[in-house]
Amino acid sequence: MKGGVAELFDSFRKVVLPIATLLLLLKISYSSFDSTTDSLLQNLESSQNGSLPLDQPEQVSPGITSTSTNYSAKTGIREQTCNIFVGKWVQYPKGPYYTNETNCVIDDRQNCMKYGRPDSDFIHWRWKPNDCELPLFDANQFLQIVRGKTLAFVGDSLARNQMQSLVCLLANASIPVDVSETTDTRYRRWLYKDYNFTIMALWSPQLIKSFDSDPTGDPYYSLMNLYLDKADDVWASQVDKADIVIISGGQWFFRPFLYYENNQLIGCHKCNQKNVTKHTHYYGYRMAFRTAFKTLLSLKKLKGRLVMLRPFSPAHFENGDWNNGGNCNRTRPFNNQEMKLDGYELKMYMTQLEEFKAAEKEGRKRGSVKFKVLDTTEAMVMRPDGHPNHYGHWPHEKKLPDCVHWCMPGPVDTWNELLLATLKMEGDEFIQR
């Protein structure tokens, strides 16, 4: 009997135990892989207060998970789970949604067709998520979802780039009325009367209060005063009217700054002043989004509001910078083996996402305002071919290469395909409120 038990134990040790160990190792390996490719927000959960130390963004692979289950019958999407922001660009031979002759406003600086771009391949690619299909933009469906609501784009000219793309996409179904309160096109307002839907563009490149220390200085390199704890009133005084807020920013945070808190100078970036604490540009960037999110969380009417972060949009200058010979002459996208988000762009992205996580946590605690990420960054880092380069028309005939903004039509239209898909994921609850 004893010999039989010993023999059974020896068999278990030699056969069953190694198999069980192998299965456990496979499970650990799979879980470890999943944590880096599934959800960046899950990787940020370990931060105790939702924000990491200033100037020290954690290096985590990008890729916000936007999953969808139990889709609404009204929006007509099948039940599935899919990260729509992780994928690749695939060729799409059909034409664009609109052209430079469509009844909509395309800024001359992004009107690549009008100003003679010789190639057209850049409009024949579509974003393909890894595990599902991204539906084509349906203008009628979008307008039904946003009926009775106001959508505000808050940020710099890239926010305006997305707003203009959306207006051109919606032109297939409805032409809006310009109800802007100013002739300054940076603050455009469109009303779709049949749907009681309004689009607002609120230009605020730093999101927080700022002004030039030397108004007569160089507009790109002179010192600016940046008040890290005060939201820019240009948007903060208007945003309470919006049901959906898409907030973004990035390219305006590299110039020299003097940083103020409580109206006191507390540091600077690229300044030559003595006895002033020096910070990287990530410091001001982090504080700008922290203040912007706090401002949105402090609004009186929180219930039913959807706040979306559209993270950092990468530039693609090669052979130099914008002012010393740089250009973006490529005519095809990169694939995801050729180009990854890294370096300063990854740090900018991570800085935004860390502050977003803190705000999203506070929004959940209050149980009213919702926070979502419209994560276009990974897709756009692969599109060096989508910029105007020299085929935009700048004021006063300036021949500047533009490798920051996006041609219209072009890959920027994908931002609004992703926006529509994200709104669909909110389902009936969002449509009805």
mmCIF file of N, CA, C and O in Angstrom, residues 51-92:
data_model
loop_
_atom_site.group_PDB
_atom_site.id
_atom_site.type_symbol
_atom_site.label_atom_id
_atom_site.label_comp_id
_atom_site.label_asym_id
_atom_site.label_seq_id
_atom_site.Cartn_x
_atom_site.Cartn_y
_atom_site.Cartn_z
ATOM 1 N N SER A 51 -2.107 61.230 -10.138
ATOM 2 C CA SER A 51 -1.125 62.016 -10.875
ATOM 3 C C SER A 51 0.264 61.593 -10.429
ATOM 4 O O SER A 51 0.512 61.418 -9.243
ATOM 5 N N LEU A 52 1.178 61.419 -11.370
ATOM 6 C CA LEU A 52 2.545 61.096 -11.041
ATOM 7 C C LEU A 52 3.317 62.382 -10.797
ATOM 8 O O LEU A 52 2.850 63.470 -11.100
ATOM 9 N N PRO A 53 4.528 62.264 -10.225
ATOM 10 C CA PRO A 53 5.290 63.480 -9.937
ATOM 11 C C PRO A 53 5.500 64.331 -11.183
ATOM 12 O O PRO A 53 5.705 63.810 -12.273
ATOM 13 N N LEU A 54 5.471 65.640 -11.008
ATOM 14 C CA LEU A 54 5.666 66.543 -12.124
ATOM 15 C C LEU A 54 7.015 66.294 -12.771
ATOM 16 O O LEU A 54 8.008 66.038 -12.101
ATOM 17 N N ASP A 55 7.029 66.396 -14.111
ATOM 18 C CA ASP A 55 8.239 66.220 -14.918
ATOM 19 C C ASP A 55 8.719 64.782 -14.982
ATOM 20 O O ASP A 55 9.774 64.506 -15.521
ATOM 21 N N GLN A 56 7.964 63.805 -14.424
ATOM 22 C CA GLN A 56 8.406 62.424 -14.441
ATOM 23 C C GLN A 56 7.297 61.502 -14.933
ATOM 24 O O GLN A 56 6.804 60.649 -14.210
ATOM 25 N N PRO A 57 6.878 61.629 -16.198
ATOM 26 C CA PRO A 57 5.820 60.767 -16.701
ATOM 27 C C PRO A 57 6.281 59.320 -16.787
ATOM 28 O O PRO A 57 7.370 59.020 -17.242
ATOM 29 N N GLU A 58 5.434 58.423 -16.319
ATOM 30 C CA GLU A 58 5.747 57.000 -16.358
ATOM 31 C C GLU A 58 5.745 56.521 -17.800
ATOM 32 O O GLU A 58 4.926 56.907 -18.618
ATOM 33 N N GLN A 59 6.690 55.644 -18.149
ATOM 34 C CA GLN A 59 6.791 55.134 -19.507
ATOM 35 C C GLN A 59 5.930 53.880 -19.647
ATOM 36 O O GLN A 59 6.325 52.785 -19.249
ATOM 37 N N VAL A 60 4.770 54.030 -20.189
ATOM 38 C CA VAL A 60 3.843 52.924 -20.398
ATOM 39 C C VAL A 60 3.438 52.929 -21.858
ATOM 40 O O VAL A 60 3.257 53.984 -22.449
ATOM 41 N N SER A 61 3.320 51.755 -22.440
ATOM 42 C CA SER A 61 2.940 51.690 -23.848
ATOM 43 C C SER A 61 1.567 52.314 -24.052
ATOM 44 O O SER A 61 0.652 52.084 -23.265
ATOM 45 N N PRO A 62 1.395 53.123 -25.121
ATOM 46 C CA PRO A 62 0.101 53.752 -25.370
ATOM 47 C C PRO A 62 -0.935 52.758 -25.831
ATOM 48 O O PRO A 62 -0.625 51.681 -26.297
ATOM 49 N N GLY A 63 -2.179 53.142 -25.739
ATOM 50 C CA GLY A 63 -3.263 52.298 -26.220
ATOM 51 C C GLY A 63 -4.426 52.267 -25.258
ATOM 52 O O GLY A 63 -4.580 51.341 -24.483
ATOM 53 N N ILE A 64 -5.248 53.295 -25.271
ATOM 54 C CA ILE A 64 -6.428 53.332 -24.420
ATOM 55 C C ILE A 64 -7.459 52.356 -24.955
ATOM 56 O O ILE A 64 -7.751 52.327 -26.137
ATOM 57 N N THR A 65 -8.029 51.555 -24.092
ATOM 58 C CA THR A 65 -9.061 50.637 -24.530
ATOM 59 C C THR A 65 -10.415 51.322 -24.534
ATOM 60 O O THR A 65 -10.852 51.843 -23.519
ATOM 61 N N SER A 66 -11.065 51.344 -25.664
ATOM 62 C CA SER A 66 -12.448 51.792 -25.738
ATOM 63 C C SER A 66 -13.269 50.589 -26.151
ATOM 64 O O SER A 66 -13.270 50.187 -27.304
ATOM 65 N N THR A 67 -13.897 49.957 -25.183
ATOM 66 C CA THR A 67 -14.636 48.734 -25.450
ATOM 67 C C THR A 67 -16.117 49.014 -25.495
ATOM 68 O O THR A 67 -16.596 50.005 -24.959
ATOM 69 N N SER A 68 -16.828 48.127 -26.143
ATOM 70 C CA SER A 68 -18.259 48.327 -26.271
ATOM 71 C C SER A 68 -18.991 47.012 -26.147
ATOM 72 O O SER A 68 -18.649 46.046 -26.812
ATOM 73 N N THR A 69 -19.968 46.974 -25.270
ATOM 74 C CA THR A 69 -20.811 45.798 -25.123
ATOM 75 C C THR A 69 -22.248 46.258 -25.006
ATOM 76 O O THR A 69 -22.531 47.396 -24.629
ATOM 77 N N ASN A 70 -23.171 45.366 -25.322
ATOM 78 C CA ASN A 70 -24.605 45.682 -25.226
ATOM 79 C C ASN A 70 -24.955 46.958 -25.978
ATOM 80 O O ASN A 70 -25.509 47.900 -25.426
ATOM 81 N N TYR A 71 -24.615 47.008 -27.238
ATOM 82 C CA TYR A 71 -24.861 48.197 -28.030
ATOM 83 C C TYR A 71 -26.352 48.481 -28.182
ATOM 84 O O TYR A 71 -27.181 47.607 -28.162
ATOM 85 N N SER A 72 -26.645 49.747 -28.404
ATOM 86 C CA SER A 72 -28.010 50.210 -28.560
ATOM 87 C C SER A 72 -28.613 49.752 -29.887
ATOM 88 O O SER A 72 -27.955 49.777 -30.919
ATOM 89 N N ALA A 73 -29.856 49.398 -29.838
ATOM 90 C CA ALA A 73 -30.560 49.069 -31.075
ATOM 91 C C ALA A 73 -30.694 50.300 -31.959
ATOM 92 O O ALA A 73 -30.725 50.210 -33.177
ATOM 93 N N LYS A 74 -30.750 51.492 -31.340
ATOM 94 C CA LYS A 74 -30.900 52.730 -32.110
ATOM 95 C C LYS A 74 -29.671 53.001 -32.982
ATOM 96 O O LYS A 74 -29.773 53.514 -34.072
ATOM 97 N N THR A 75 -28.487 52.674 -32.453
ATOM 98 C CA THR A 75 -27.274 52.980 -33.201
ATOM 99 C C THR A 75 -26.879 51.845 -34.125
ATOM 100 O O THR A 75 -26.013 52.025 -34.979
ATOM 101 N N GLY A 76 -27.445 50.685 -33.957
ATOM 102 C CA GLY A 76 -27.283 49.624 -34.928
ATOM 103 C C GLY A 76 -25.919 48.980 -34.977
ATOM 104 O O GLY A 76 -25.474 48.542 -36.032
ATOM 105 N N ILE A 77 -25.235 48.882 -33.856
ATOM 106 C CA ILE A 77 -23.923 48.232 -33.839
ATOM 107 C C ILE A 77 -24.043 46.886 -33.123
ATOM 108 O O ILE A 77 -24.696 46.766 -32.096
ATOM 109 N N ARG A 78 -23.385 45.877 -33.656
ATOM 110 C CA ARG A 78 -23.418 44.549 -33.054
ATOM 111 C C ARG A 78 -22.690 44.547 -31.725
ATOM 112 O O ARG A 78 -21.763 45.315 -31.512
ATOM 113 N N GLU A 79 -23.064 43.616 -30.836
ATOM 114 C CA GLU A 79 -22.356 43.470 -29.582
ATOM 115 C C GLU A 79 -20.955 42.934 -29.864
ATOM 116 O O GLU A 79 -20.779 41.963 -30.580
ATOM 117 N N GLN A 80 -19.958 43.582 -29.303
ATOM 118 C CA GLN A 80 -18.596 43.121 -29.444
ATOM 119 C C GLN A 80 -17.729 43.890 -28.465
ATOM 120 O O GLN A 80 -18.166 44.854 -27.853
ATOM 121 N N THR A 81 -16.509 43.455 -28.303
ATOM 122 C CA THR A 81 -15.545 44.174 -27.495
ATOM 123 C C THR A 81 -14.356 44.464 -28.384
ATOM 124 O O THR A 81 -13.783 43.559 -28.967
ATOM 125 N N CYS A 82 -13.982 45.723 -28.472
ATOM 126 C CA CYS A 82 -12.930 46.090 -29.418
ATOM 127 C C CYS A 82 -12.263 47.381 -28.992
ATOM 128 O O CYS A 82 -12.946 48.326 -28.595
ATOM 129 N N ASN A 83 -10.955 47.402 -29.058
ATOM 130 C CA ASN A 83 -10.209 48.648 -28.880
ATOM 131 C C ASN A 83 -10.089 49.301 -30.251
ATOM 132 O O ASN A 83 -9.266 48.901 -31.077
ATOM 133 N N ILE A 84 -10.899 50.294 -30.510
ATOM 134 C CA ILE A 84 -10.930 50.920 -31.832
ATOM 135 C C ILE A 84 -9.719 51.791 -32.089
ATOM 136 O O ILE A 84 -9.506 52.226 -33.219
ATOM 137 N N PHE A 85 -8.899 52.046 -31.069
ATOM 138 C CA PHE A 85 -7.768 52.949 -31.224
ATOM 139 C C PHE A 85 -6.452 52.229 -31.479
ATOM 140 O O PHE A 85 -5.412 52.875 -31.629
ATOM 141 N N VAL A 86 -6.467 50.913 -31.525
ATOM 142 C CA VAL A 86 -5.260 50.135 -31.804
ATOM 143 C C VAL A 86 -5.483 49.366 -33.096
ATOM 144 O O VAL A 86 -6.430 48.582 -33.201
ATOM 145 N N GLY A 87 -4.645 49.595 -34.094
ATOM 146 C CA GLY A 87 -4.849 48.926 -35.361
ATOM 147 C C GLY A 87 -3.806 49.318 -36.376
ATOM 148 O O GLY A 87 -2.638 49.564 -36.034
ATOM 149 N N LYS A 88 -4.201 49.436 -37.637
ATOM 150 C CA LYS A 88 -3.284 49.763 -38.721
ATOM 151 C C LYS A 88 -4.062 50.477 -39.820
ATOM 152 O O LYS A 88 -5.292 50.461 -39.846
ATOM 153 N N TRP A 89 -3.330 51.102 -40.730
ATOM 154 C CA TRP A 89 -3.935 51.754 -41.888
ATOM 155 C C TRP A 89 -3.968 50.772 -43.056
ATOM 156 O O TRP A 89 -2.971 50.115 -43.357
ATOM 157 N N VAL A 90 -5.122 50.669 -43.702
ATOM 158 C CA VAL A 90 -5.275 49.777 -44.846
ATOM 159 C C VAL A 90 -5.738 50.595 -46.046
ATOM 160 O O VAL A 90 -6.417 51.610 -45.901
ATOM 161 N N GLN A 91 -5.372 50.150 -47.230
ATOM 162 C CA GLN A 91 -5.747 50.872 -48.434
ATOM 163 C C GLN A 91 -7.255 50.832 -48.640
ATOM 164 O O GLN A 91 -7.911 49.825 -48.395
ATOM 165 N N TYR A 92 -7.787 51.958 -49.107
ATOM 166 C CA TYR A 92 -9.222 52.110 -49.316
ATOM 167 C C TYR A 92 -9.412 52.849 -50.641
ATOM 168 O O TYR A 92 -9.247 54.072 -50.707
#
